[in-house]
mmCIF file of C-alpha atoms in Angstrom:
data_model
loop_
_atom_site.group_PDB
_atom_site.id
_atom_site.type_symbol
_atom_site.label_atom_id
_atom_site.label_comp_id
_atom_site.label_asym_id
_atom_site.label_seq_id
_atom_site.Cartn_x
_atom_site.Cartn_y
_atom_site.Cartn_z
ATOM 1 C CA UNK A 769 0.000 0.000 0.000
ATOM 2 C CA UNK A 770 1.277 3.414 -0.950
ATOM 3 C CA UNK A 771 2.127 5.804 1.791
ATOM 4 C CA UNK A 772 1.356 9.428 1.367
ATOM 5 C CA UNK A 773 3.608 12.255 2.396
ATOM 6 C CA UNK A 774 1.117 13.368 5.024
ATOM 7 C CA UNK A 775 1.434 10.022 6.807
ATOM 8 C CA UNK A 776 5.251 10.602 7.188
ATOM 9 C CA UNK A 777 4.782 13.684 9.400
ATOM 10 C CA UNK A 778 4.710 13.228 13.246
ATOM 11 C CA UNK A 779 2.785 15.505 15.551
ATOM 12 C CA UNK A 780 4.863 18.517 16.579
ATOM 13 C CA UNK A 781 4.371 17.845 20.296
ATOM 14 C CA UNK A 782 5.781 14.317 19.941
ATOM 15 C CA UNK A 783 8.845 15.607 18.066
ATOM 16 C CA UNK A 784 9.501 18.125 20.857
ATOM 17 C CA UNK A 785 9.304 15.430 23.538
ATOM 18 C CA UNK A 786 11.729 13.155 21.661
ATOM 19 C CA UNK A 787 14.207 15.990 21.319
ATOM 20 C CA UNK A 788 14.137 16.639 25.064
ATOM 21 C CA UNK A 789 14.751 12.931 25.789
ATOM 22 C CA UNK A 790 17.718 12.794 23.398
ATOM 23 C CA UNK A 791 19.280 15.915 24.941
ATOM 24 C CA UNK A 792 18.926 14.584 28.487
ATOM 25 C CA UNK A 793 20.464 11.238 27.503
ATOM 26 C CA UNK A 794 23.405 13.017 25.906
ATOM 27 C CA UNK A 795 24.007 15.049 29.067
ATOM 28 C CA UNK A 796 23.849 11.917 31.211
ATOM 29 C CA UNK A 797 26.398 10.137 29.047
ATOM 30 C CA UNK A 798 28.813 13.089 29.282
ATOM 31 C CA UNK A 799 28.443 13.206 33.088
ATOM 32 C CA UNK A 800 29.063 9.474 33.312
ATOM 33 C CA UNK A 801 32.282 9.815 31.355
ATOM 34 C CA UNK A 802 33.508 12.512 33.720
ATOM 35 C CA UNK A 803 32.752 10.378 36.781
ATOM 36 C CA UNK A 804 34.598 7.348 35.391
ATOM 37 C CA UNK A 805 37.566 9.487 34.446
ATOM 38 C CA UNK A 806 38.017 10.723 38.058
ATOM 39 C CA UNK A 807 40.302 8.650 40.354
ATOM 40 C CA UNK A 808 38.467 6.689 43.068
ATOM 41 C CA UNK A 809 38.144 8.266 46.494
ATOM 42 C CA UNK A 810 40.075 6.345 49.190
ATOM 43 C CA UNK A 811 37.948 4.509 51.735
ATOM 44 C CA UNK A 812 37.275 6.566 54.822
ATOM 45 C CA UNK A 813 38.098 9.894 53.178
ATOM 46 C CA UNK A 814 35.429 12.560 53.375
ATOM 47 C CA UNK A 815 37.202 15.467 51.734
ATOM 48 C CA UNK A 816 35.831 17.862 49.164
ATOM 49 C CA UNK A 817 37.398 20.692 47.252
ATOM 50 C CA UNK A 818 38.552 21.828 43.859
ATOM 51 C CA UNK A 819 41.693 23.166 42.332
ATOM 52 C CA UNK A 820 44.971 23.581 44.197
ATOM 53 C CA UNK A 821 43.293 23.711 47.601
ATOM 54 C CA UNK A 822 41.855 20.205 47.191
ATOM 55 C CA UNK A 823 45.118 18.487 48.147
ATOM 56 C CA UNK A 824 45.428 20.550 51.322
ATOM 57 C CA UNK A 825 41.873 19.684 52.352
ATOM 58 C CA UNK A 826 42.474 15.967 51.843
ATOM 59 C CA UNK A 827 45.685 16.152 53.856
ATOM 60 C CA UNK A 828 43.840 17.840 56.725
ATOM 61 C CA UNK A 829 41.085 15.204 56.664
ATOM 62 C CA UNK A 830 43.629 12.408 57.110
ATOM 63 C CA UNK A 831 45.007 14.066 60.272
ATOM 64 C CA UNK A 832 44.001 12.506 63.592
ATOM 65 C CA UNK A 833 43.913 14.807 66.590
ATOM 66 C CA UNK A 834 46.048 13.734 69.544
ATOM 67 C CA UNK A 835 44.001 12.474 72.493
ATOM 68 C CA UNK A 836 44.457 14.261 75.816
ATOM 69 C CA UNK A 837 43.060 12.730 79.020
ATOM 70 C CA UNK A 838 42.151 15.164 81.811
ATOM 71 C CA UNK A 839 41.611 14.183 85.446
ATOM 72 C CA UNK A 840 42.017 15.863 88.843
ATOM 73 C CA UNK A 841 41.866 15.351 92.581
ATOM 74 C CA UNK A 842 38.970 17.622 93.534
ATOM 75 C CA UNK A 843 36.288 15.933 91.503
ATOM 76 C CA UNK A 844 34.423 16.348 88.247
ATOM 77 C CA UNK A 845 32.663 19.573 89.285
ATOM 78 C CA UNK A 846 35.876 21.441 90.068
ATOM 79 C CA UNK A 847 36.035 24.796 88.229
ATOM 80 C CA UNK A 848 39.743 24.286 87.572
ATOM 81 C CA UNK A 849 39.054 21.126 85.581
ATOM 82 C CA UNK A 850 36.219 22.749 83.632
ATOM 83 C CA UNK A 851 38.321 25.790 82.729
ATOM 84 C CA UNK A 852 41.196 23.597 81.544
ATOM 85 C CA UNK A 853 38.910 21.408 79.412
ATOM 86 C CA UNK A 854 37.292 24.475 77.848
ATOM 87 C CA UNK A 855 40.703 25.948 76.990
ATOM 88 C CA UNK A 856 41.853 22.705 75.350
ATOM 89 C CA UNK A 857 38.627 22.459 73.345
ATOM 90 C CA UNK A 858 38.919 26.057 72.150
ATOM 91 C CA UNK A 859 42.358 25.241 70.818
ATOM 92 C CA UNK A 860 40.690 22.644 68.527
ATOM 93 C CA UNK A 861 43.966 20.723 68.145
ATOM 94 C CA UNK A 862 43.126 18.032 70.684
ATOM 95 C CA UNK A 863 40.560 15.312 71.178
ATOM 96 C CA UNK A 864 39.757 15.867 74.869
ATOM 97 C CA UNK A 865 38.548 13.069 77.151
ATOM 98 C CA UNK A 866 37.828 13.425 80.871
ATOM 99 C CA UNK A 867 37.796 10.788 83.599
ATOM 100 C CA UNK A 868 37.670 12.295 87.090
ATOM 101 C CA UNK A 869 36.398 11.391 90.562
ATOM 102 C CA UNK A 870 32.735 11.958 91.290
ATOM 103 C CA UNK A 871 33.606 13.701 94.568
ATOM 104 C CA UNK A 872 36.585 15.437 96.153
ATOM 105 C CA UNK A 873 39.464 12.964 96.554
ATOM 106 C CA UNK A 874 42.239 15.515 96.934
ATOM 107 C CA UNK A 875 43.994 13.712 99.793
ATOM 108 C CA UNK A 876 43.359 10.112 98.762
ATOM 109 C CA UNK A 877 47.020 9.572 97.875
ATOM 110 C CA UNK A 878 47.702 6.759 95.427
ATOM 111 C CA UNK A 879 44.955 4.533 96.797
ATOM 112 C CA UNK A 880 42.993 2.281 94.439
ATOM 113 C CA UNK A 881 39.645 0.602 95.011
ATOM 114 C CA UNK A 882 39.410 -3.183 95.286
ATOM 115 C CA UNK A 883 36.583 -5.549 96.266
ATOM 116 C CA UNK A 884 34.057 -2.837 95.392
ATOM 117 C CA UNK A 885 32.258 -2.014 92.164
ATOM 118 C CA UNK A 886 32.935 1.431 90.720
ATOM 119 C CA UNK A 887 30.341 3.307 88.685
ATOM 120 C CA UNK A 888 31.321 5.460 85.682
ATOM 121 C CA UNK A 889 28.624 7.909 84.600
ATOM 122 C CA UNK A 890 28.821 10.127 81.516
ATOM 123 C CA UNK A 891 28.631 13.872 82.134
ATOM 124 C CA UNK A 892 28.558 16.992 79.988
ATOM 125 C CA UNK A 893 31.629 19.238 80.081
ATOM 126 C CA UNK A 894 31.583 21.688 77.171
ATOM 127 C CA UNK A 895 31.308 18.911 74.593
ATOM 128 C CA UNK A 896 34.213 16.745 75.777
ATOM 129 C CA UNK A 897 33.806 12.991 76.199
ATOM 130 C CA UNK A 898 33.620 12.860 79.993
ATOM 131 C CA UNK A 899 32.921 10.371 82.795
ATOM 132 C CA UNK A 900 32.713 10.747 86.548
ATOM 133 C CA UNK A 901 33.860 7.722 88.542
ATOM 134 C CA UNK A 902 33.062 6.677 92.102
ATOM 135 C CA UNK A 903 36.743 6.107 92.823
ATOM 136 C CA UNK A 904 40.079 7.790 93.402
ATOM 137 C CA UNK A 905 42.175 9.725 90.851
ATOM 138 C CA UNK A 906 44.426 6.678 90.483
ATOM 139 C CA UNK A 907 41.299 4.591 89.797
ATOM 140 C CA UNK A 908 40.197 7.086 87.140
ATOM 141 C CA UNK A 909 43.474 7.071 85.230
ATOM 142 C CA UNK A 910 43.907 3.303 85.517
ATOM 143 C CA UNK A 911 40.359 2.716 84.253
ATOM 144 C CA UNK A 912 40.729 5.215 81.407
ATOM 145 C CA UNK A 913 44.007 3.686 80.214
ATOM 146 C CA UNK A 914 42.728 0.121 80.480
ATOM 147 C CA UNK A 915 40.652 0.370 77.306
ATOM 148 C CA UNK A 916 37.526 -0.708 79.176
ATOM 149 C CA UNK A 917 35.987 2.784 79.299
ATOM 150 C CA UNK A 918 37.162 4.564 76.141
ATOM 151 C CA UNK A 919 37.596 3.130 72.667
ATOM 152 C CA UNK A 920 41.192 4.333 72.267
ATOM 153 C CA UNK A 921 44.123 2.458 73.742
ATOM 154 C CA UNK A 922 46.289 5.278 75.103
ATOM 155 C CA UNK A 923 46.210 9.076 75.034
ATOM 156 C CA UNK A 924 49.211 11.143 74.044
ATOM 157 C CA UNK A 925 49.206 13.002 77.371
ATOM 158 C CA UNK A 926 47.481 12.813 80.769
ATOM 159 C CA UNK A 927 46.877 16.088 82.627
ATOM 160 C CA UNK A 928 45.700 16.409 86.216
ATOM 161 C CA UNK A 929 44.340 19.858 86.899
ATOM 162 C CA UNK A 930 43.940 22.547 87.477
ATOM 163 C CA UNK A 931 43.932 21.562 91.148
ATOM 164 C CA UNK A 932 43.427 24.021 94.008
ATOM 165 C CA UNK A 933 46.143 23.909 96.628
ATOM 166 C CA UNK A 934 49.838 23.129 96.531
ATOM 167 C CA UNK A 935 51.260 19.618 96.206
ATOM 168 C CA UNK A 936 54.793 20.709 97.032
ATOM 169 C CA UNK A 937 57.163 18.745 99.204
ATOM 170 C CA UNK A 938 55.783 15.858 101.209
ATOM 171 C CA UNK A 939 52.224 16.980 100.501
ATOM 172 C CA UNK A 940 52.753 15.103 97.260
ATOM 173 C CA UNK A 941 52.472 11.787 99.110
ATOM 174 C CA UNK A 942 48.957 12.653 100.318
ATOM 175 C CA UNK A 943 47.843 14.187 97.031
ATOM 176 C CA UNK A 944 45.259 12.476 94.872
ATOM 177 C CA UNK A 945 45.974 15.090 92.209
ATOM 178 C CA UNK A 946 49.570 13.854 91.919
ATOM 179 C CA UNK A 947 48.525 10.185 92.024
ATOM 180 C CA UNK A 948 46.721 10.450 88.681
ATOM 181 C CA UNK A 949 49.796 11.469 86.664
ATOM 182 C CA UNK A 950 51.948 9.012 88.615
ATOM 183 C CA UNK A 951 49.574 6.210 87.622
ATOM 184 C CA UNK A 952 49.892 7.362 84.003
ATOM 185 C CA UNK A 953 53.694 7.231 84.289
ATOM 186 C CA UNK A 954 53.440 3.683 85.653
ATOM 187 C CA UNK A 955 51.363 2.820 82.562
ATOM 188 C CA UNK A 956 53.944 4.403 80.256
ATOM 189 C CA UNK A 957 52.016 7.566 79.323
ATOM 190 C CA UNK A 958 53.566 11.068 79.647
ATOM 191 C CA UNK A 959 51.750 13.207 82.199
ATOM 192 C CA UNK A 960 51.539 16.561 83.946
ATOM 193 C CA UNK A 961 50.098 17.606 87.308
ATOM 194 C CA UNK A 962 49.045 21.271 87.402
ATOM 195 C CA UNK A 963 48.195 22.864 90.755
ATOM 196 C CA UNK A 964 47.384 26.432 91.710
ATOM 197 C CA UNK A 965 48.672 27.812 95.022
ATOM 198 C CA UNK A 966 45.213 28.703 96.302
ATOM 199 C CA UNK A 967 45.176 31.139 99.215
ATOM 200 C CA UNK A 968 42.157 30.963 101.491
ATOM 201 C CA UNK A 969 40.081 34.168 101.592
ATOM 202 C CA UNK A 970 42.357 35.664 98.911
ATOM 203 C CA UNK A 971 42.171 33.595 95.739
ATOM 204 C CA UNK A 972 39.092 33.479 93.489
ATOM 205 C CA UNK A 973 37.867 31.570 90.458
ATOM 206 C CA UNK A 974 39.278 34.101 87.991
ATOM 207 C CA UNK A 975 42.730 33.201 89.335
ATOM 208 C CA UNK A 976 42.114 29.627 88.202
ATOM 209 C CA UNK A 977 41.428 30.875 84.680
ATOM 210 C CA UNK A 978 44.710 32.791 84.782
ATOM 211 C CA UNK A 979 46.451 29.636 86.011
ATOM 212 C CA UNK A 980 45.072 27.758 83.002
ATOM 213 C CA UNK A 981 46.375 30.466 80.655
ATOM 214 C CA UNK A 982 49.829 30.291 82.239
ATOM 215 C CA UNK A 983 49.947 26.498 81.906
ATOM 216 C CA UNK A 984 48.891 26.319 78.234
ATOM 217 C CA UNK A 985 52.378 27.051 76.779
ATOM 218 C CA UNK A 986 53.778 24.131 78.788
ATOM 219 C CA UNK A 987 50.963 21.843 77.625
ATOM 220 C CA UNK A 988 51.473 22.810 73.974
ATOM 221 C CA UNK A 989 55.236 22.349 74.254
ATOM 222 C CA UNK A 990 54.795 18.947 75.903
ATOM 223 C CA UNK A 991 52.388 17.708 73.212
ATOM 224 C CA UNK A 992 54.616 18.967 70.415
ATOM 225 C CA UNK A 993 57.749 17.354 71.815
ATOM 226 C CA UNK A 994 56.014 14.092 72.747
ATOM 227 C CA UNK A 995 55.214 13.683 69.059
ATOM 228 C CA UNK A 996 58.835 14.545 68.196
ATOM 229 C CA UNK A 997 60.151 12.128 70.821
ATOM 230 C CA UNK A 998 62.069 14.851 72.671
ATOM 231 C CA UNK A 999 59.897 15.163 75.788
ATOM 232 C CA UNK A 1000 61.717 14.038 78.977
ATOM 233 C CA UNK A 1001 61.173 10.375 79.728
ATOM 234 C CA UNK A 1002 60.932 8.349 82.953
ATOM 235 C CA UNK A 1003 59.262 11.167 84.883
ATOM 236 C CA UNK A 1004 56.183 13.343 85.067
ATOM 237 C CA UNK A 1005 56.131 17.072 85.760
ATOM 238 C CA UNK A 1006 54.548 18.515 88.897
ATOM 239 C CA UNK A 1007 53.722 22.105 87.912
ATOM 240 C CA UNK A 1008 52.920 24.546 90.721
ATOM 241 C CA UNK A 1009 51.476 27.929 89.721
ATOM 242 C CA UNK A 1010 51.859 30.862 92.157
ATOM 243 C CA UNK A 1011 48.899 32.632 93.738
ATOM 244 C CA UNK A 1012 49.263 35.572 91.302
ATOM 245 C CA UNK A 1013 49.621 33.732 87.987
ATOM 246 C CA UNK A 1014 49.773 36.726 85.639
ATOM 247 C CA UNK A 1015 52.610 38.351 87.581
ATOM 248 C CA UNK A 1016 54.726 35.223 87.929
ATOM 249 C CA UNK A 1017 58.480 35.544 87.484
ATOM 250 C CA UNK A 1018 58.620 32.752 84.927
ATOM 251 C CA UNK A 1019 59.233 29.004 84.890
ATOM 252 C CA UNK A 1020 61.780 27.364 87.147
ATOM 253 C CA UNK A 1021 62.860 23.733 87.382
ATOM 254 C CA UNK A 1022 62.965 22.820 91.070
ATOM 255 C CA UNK A 1023 63.664 19.973 93.461
ATOM 256 C CA UNK A 1024 61.139 18.421 95.789
ATOM 257 C CA UNK A 1025 61.385 19.895 99.276
ATOM 258 C CA UNK A 1026 60.693 18.271 102.639
ATOM 259 C CA UNK A 1027 57.935 20.774 103.424
ATOM 260 C CA UNK A 1028 54.437 19.627 104.309
ATOM 261 C CA UNK A 1029 51.332 20.975 105.982
ATOM 262 C CA UNK A 1030 50.903 20.176 109.652
ATOM 263 C CA UNK A 1031 48.368 17.470 110.449
ATOM 264 C CA UNK A 1032 45.951 18.548 113.146
ATOM 265 C CA UNK A 1033 43.620 15.972 114.751
ATOM 266 C CA UNK A 1034 40.662 17.433 116.618
ATOM 267 C CA UNK A 1035 38.263 15.504 118.834
ATOM 268 C CA UNK A 1036 34.620 16.207 117.994
ATOM 269 C CA UNK A 1037 31.355 15.382 119.741
ATOM 270 C CA UNK A 1038 28.976 12.682 118.549
ATOM 271 C CA UNK A 1039 26.350 15.161 117.310
ATOM 272 C CA UNK A 1040 28.975 16.738 114.996
ATOM 273 C CA UNK A 1041 29.877 13.384 113.480
ATOM 274 C CA UNK A 1042 28.256 13.082 110.047
ATOM 275 C CA UNK A 1043 26.120 10.127 109.184
ATOM 276 C CA UNK A 1044 28.290 7.389 107.756
ATOM 277 C CA UNK A 1045 25.667 6.348 105.232
ATOM 278 C CA UNK A 1046 25.007 9.902 104.106
ATOM 279 C CA UNK A 1047 28.691 10.771 103.840
ATOM 280 C CA UNK A 1048 29.934 7.848 101.820
ATOM 281 C CA UNK A 1049 26.932 7.004 99.668
ATOM 282 C CA UNK A 1050 26.508 9.445 96.844
ATOM 283 C CA UNK A 1051 23.122 10.259 95.407
ATOM 284 C CA UNK A 1052 24.592 9.536 91.992
ATOM 285 C CA UNK A 1053 25.122 5.851 92.715
ATOM 286 C CA UNK A 1054 22.690 3.355 91.251
ATOM 287 C CA UNK A 1055 19.871 1.912 93.327
ATOM 288 C CA UNK A 1056 21.431 -1.543 93.109
ATOM 289 C CA UNK A 1057 24.699 -0.340 94.616
ATOM 290 C CA UNK A 1058 22.822 1.466 97.390
ATOM 291 C CA UNK A 1059 20.787 -1.625 98.255
ATOM 292 C CA UNK A 1060 23.900 -3.782 98.290
ATOM 293 C CA UNK A 1061 25.634 -1.283 100.578
ATOM 294 C CA UNK A 1062 22.624 -1.158 102.924
ATOM 295 C CA UNK A 1063 22.439 -4.934 103.032
ATOM 296 C CA UNK A 1064 26.135 -5.196 103.860
ATOM 297 C CA UNK A 1065 25.875 -2.502 106.541
ATOM 298 C CA UNK A 1066 22.837 -4.197 108.070
ATOM 299 C CA UNK A 1067 24.635 -7.545 108.224
ATOM 300 C CA UNK A 1068 27.696 -5.954 109.807
ATOM 301 C CA UNK A 1069 25.553 -4.061 112.306
ATOM 302 C CA UNK A 1070 23.690 -7.241 113.261
ATOM 303 C CA UNK A 1071 26.928 -9.090 113.838
ATOM 304 C CA UNK A 1072 28.267 -6.227 115.916
ATOM 305 C CA UNK A 1073 25.105 -6.178 118.055
ATOM 306 C CA UNK A 1074 25.398 -9.881 118.748
ATOM 307 C CA UNK A 1075 29.047 -9.565 119.707
ATOM 308 C CA UNK A 1076 28.461 -6.530 121.908
ATOM 309 C CA UNK A 1077 25.093 -7.436 123.384
ATOM 310 C CA UNK A 1078 26.664 -7.579 126.821
ATOM 311 C CA UNK A 1079 28.789 -4.463 126.374
ATOM 312 C CA UNK A 1080 27.801 -0.854 126.959
ATOM 313 C CA UNK A 1081 28.738 1.832 124.410
ATOM 314 C CA UNK A 1082 30.300 4.955 125.844
ATOM 315 C CA UNK A 1083 30.899 7.928 123.530
ATOM 316 C CA UNK A 1084 33.619 10.368 124.555
ATOM 317 C CA UNK A 1085 35.247 13.359 122.912
ATOM 318 C CA UNK A 1086 38.907 13.027 123.851
ATOM 319 C CA UNK A 1087 41.364 10.765 125.593
ATOM 320 C CA UNK A 1088 41.784 13.319 128.351
ATOM 321 C CA UNK A 1089 38.307 12.711 129.720
ATOM 322 C CA UNK A 1090 38.108 9.039 128.857
ATOM 323 C CA UNK A 1091 39.390 7.676 132.131
ATOM 324 C CA UNK A 1092 39.253 3.942 132.672
ATOM 325 C CA UNK A 1093 36.469 1.701 131.465
ATOM 326 C CA UNK A 1094 35.589 -1.823 132.302
ATOM 327 C CA UNK A 1095 35.915 -4.665 129.802
ATOM 328 C CA UNK A 1096 32.114 -4.580 129.430
ATOM 329 C CA UNK A 1097 32.195 -1.133 127.822
ATOM 330 C CA UNK A 1098 32.947 -0.204 124.201
ATOM 331 C CA UNK A 1099 34.651 3.170 123.826
ATOM 332 C CA UNK A 1100 33.765 5.111 120.704
ATOM 333 C CA UNK A 1101 35.454 8.424 119.892
ATOM 334 C CA UNK A 1102 35.268 10.836 116.930
ATOM 335 C CA UNK A 1103 38.063 12.880 115.374
ATOM 336 C CA UNK A 1104 38.588 15.106 112.368
ATOM 337 C CA UNK A 1105 41.862 15.662 110.518
ATOM 338 C CA UNK A 1106 42.738 19.075 109.126
ATOM 339 C CA UNK A 1107 45.765 20.316 107.219
ATOM 340 C CA UNK A 1108 47.226 23.446 108.786
ATOM 341 C CA UNK A 1109 49.547 25.698 106.797
ATOM 342 C CA UNK A 1110 52.799 26.501 108.527
ATOM 343 C CA UNK A 1111 55.495 29.048 107.884
ATOM 344 C CA UNK A 1112 58.408 27.806 105.833
ATOM 345 C CA UNK A 1113 61.869 28.362 107.185
ATOM 346 C CA UNK A 1114 64.626 29.703 104.970
ATOM 347 C CA UNK A 1115 65.392 26.991 102.436
ATOM 348 C CA UNK A 1116 67.254 26.574 99.176
ATOM 349 C CA UNK A 1117 65.689 28.780 96.508
ATOM 350 C CA UNK A 1118 65.755 25.844 94.066
ATOM 351 C CA UNK A 1119 63.276 23.856 96.162
ATOM 352 C CA UNK A 1120 59.678 23.703 94.966
ATOM 353 C CA UNK A 1121 57.972 25.434 97.890
ATOM 354 C CA UNK A 1122 60.437 28.321 98.051
ATOM 355 C CA UNK A 1123 60.314 28.958 94.292
ATOM 356 C CA UNK A 1124 56.504 28.920 94.410
ATOM 357 C CA UNK A 1125 56.325 31.385 97.291
ATOM 358 C CA UNK A 1126 58.865 33.576 95.504
ATOM 359 C CA UNK A 1127 56.473 33.898 92.559
ATOM 360 C CA UNK A 1128 57.886 31.345 90.098
ATOM 361 C CA UNK A 1129 56.002 28.595 88.289
ATOM 362 C CA UNK A 1130 57.769 25.669 89.951
ATOM 363 C CA UNK A 1131 58.296 22.630 87.700
ATOM 364 C CA UNK A 1132 59.423 19.588 89.646
ATOM 365 C CA UNK A 1133 60.203 16.338 87.787
ATOM 366 C CA UNK A 1134 58.997 13.326 89.764
ATOM 367 C CA UNK A 1135 60.296 9.858 88.979
ATOM 368 C CA UNK A 1136 59.547 6.317 90.062
ATOM 369 C CA UNK A 1137 63.289 5.771 90.470
ATOM 370 C CA UNK A 1138 64.948 8.281 92.850
ATOM 371 C CA UNK A 1139 68.438 7.076 91.882
ATOM 372 C CA UNK A 1140 68.339 8.861 88.506
ATOM 373 C CA UNK A 1141 66.953 12.143 89.829
ATOM 374 C CA UNK A 1142 69.926 14.346 88.848
ATOM 375 C CA UNK A 1143 69.906 12.971 85.326
ATOM 376 C CA UNK A 1144 66.161 13.621 85.022
ATOM 377 C CA UNK A 1145 66.415 17.162 86.415
ATOM 378 C CA UNK A 1146 69.123 17.971 83.884
ATOM 379 C CA UNK A 1147 67.003 16.526 81.099
ATOM 380 C CA UNK A 1148 63.968 18.600 82.121
ATOM 381 C CA UNK A 1149 66.041 21.775 82.472
ATOM 382 C CA UNK A 1150 67.470 21.326 78.984
ATOM 383 C CA UNK A 1151 64.052 20.577 77.535
ATOM 384 C CA UNK A 1152 62.407 23.600 79.159
ATOM 385 C CA UNK A 1153 65.148 25.956 77.949
ATOM 386 C CA UNK A 1154 64.453 24.965 74.355
ATOM 387 C CA UNK A 1155 60.745 24.134 74.424
ATOM 388 C CA UNK A 1156 59.392 27.530 75.444
ATOM 389 C CA UNK A 1157 61.527 29.354 72.882
ATOM 390 C CA UNK A 1158 59.956 27.594 69.889
#
């Protein structure tokens, strides 16, 4: 059958639609060619950019921030700790983690908790990954470095601070603030203890902020030289900041003195003695832990009642009025321990306490091996002379 010319013409609308389809297919093919021509993006990379700046962006994306662990002796709510964490976060060069005691454990020494279950509860501190722990500073650092709490294995640096009150001299042996960095040293991690020489009725919270500002150059220098492998080894640094941080005379490497606060024991009456349950059981603990504690206390109290059913309890306030008691009486007395500041006699100006009182930032290297102290002090002195000039 013959076909007429009219039958060869398509409707104009159909022709227009076909043209649009052909154009879109052509564009898609061109785009596909461009995609296949580009090199594949490495797994895990999330960089974007064009031109010469693209390489710099990709290099930055492959950089992993060094992890810094912060702890202290005074507890998670200490303003010194918060101010230090905020300063490190503002710097944006560090991945900051916090593991600190739930309550004040300033004078817990290097004690660790055994035969008891510790609770670690997440808390908010300016965006840092933070936990409060129902244990000592040594517990906190040991737990954090164990890998059981955080996903990383070890931080680059452990910092205890900023703690209120000096840990100079023999006070260091009582200090929970110093125990945290010492535990880190035992675990092979470089560490710093930063304390501010808080003066009662004189110092204020703004002084703690100034203390943080004064300590930042040392922290930056330590992190830089740890990565270079030039930071002093086999010791940690006990850094004492004077009561007027912004007018300090500079940094000074010192030796540990024999100074310590006086220990004053005071007898107190029974009605001033705080409830044992209320003092040691935090409201933050879980109900299960509380019930277990109550059950244990009840069992112990029942056993004590059975043993002492024939004995009479006598509460006294001091030995001076105790007198003599018969074997049928149980004597129960209450005391409180307080640290009393005492005047320091004239001592060598290179000792920690004297340098601190003279207005210097005292930096005392503390080692687990006292036999190599002179070698370590020389190493720290040489490091400090170079580190703060870079």
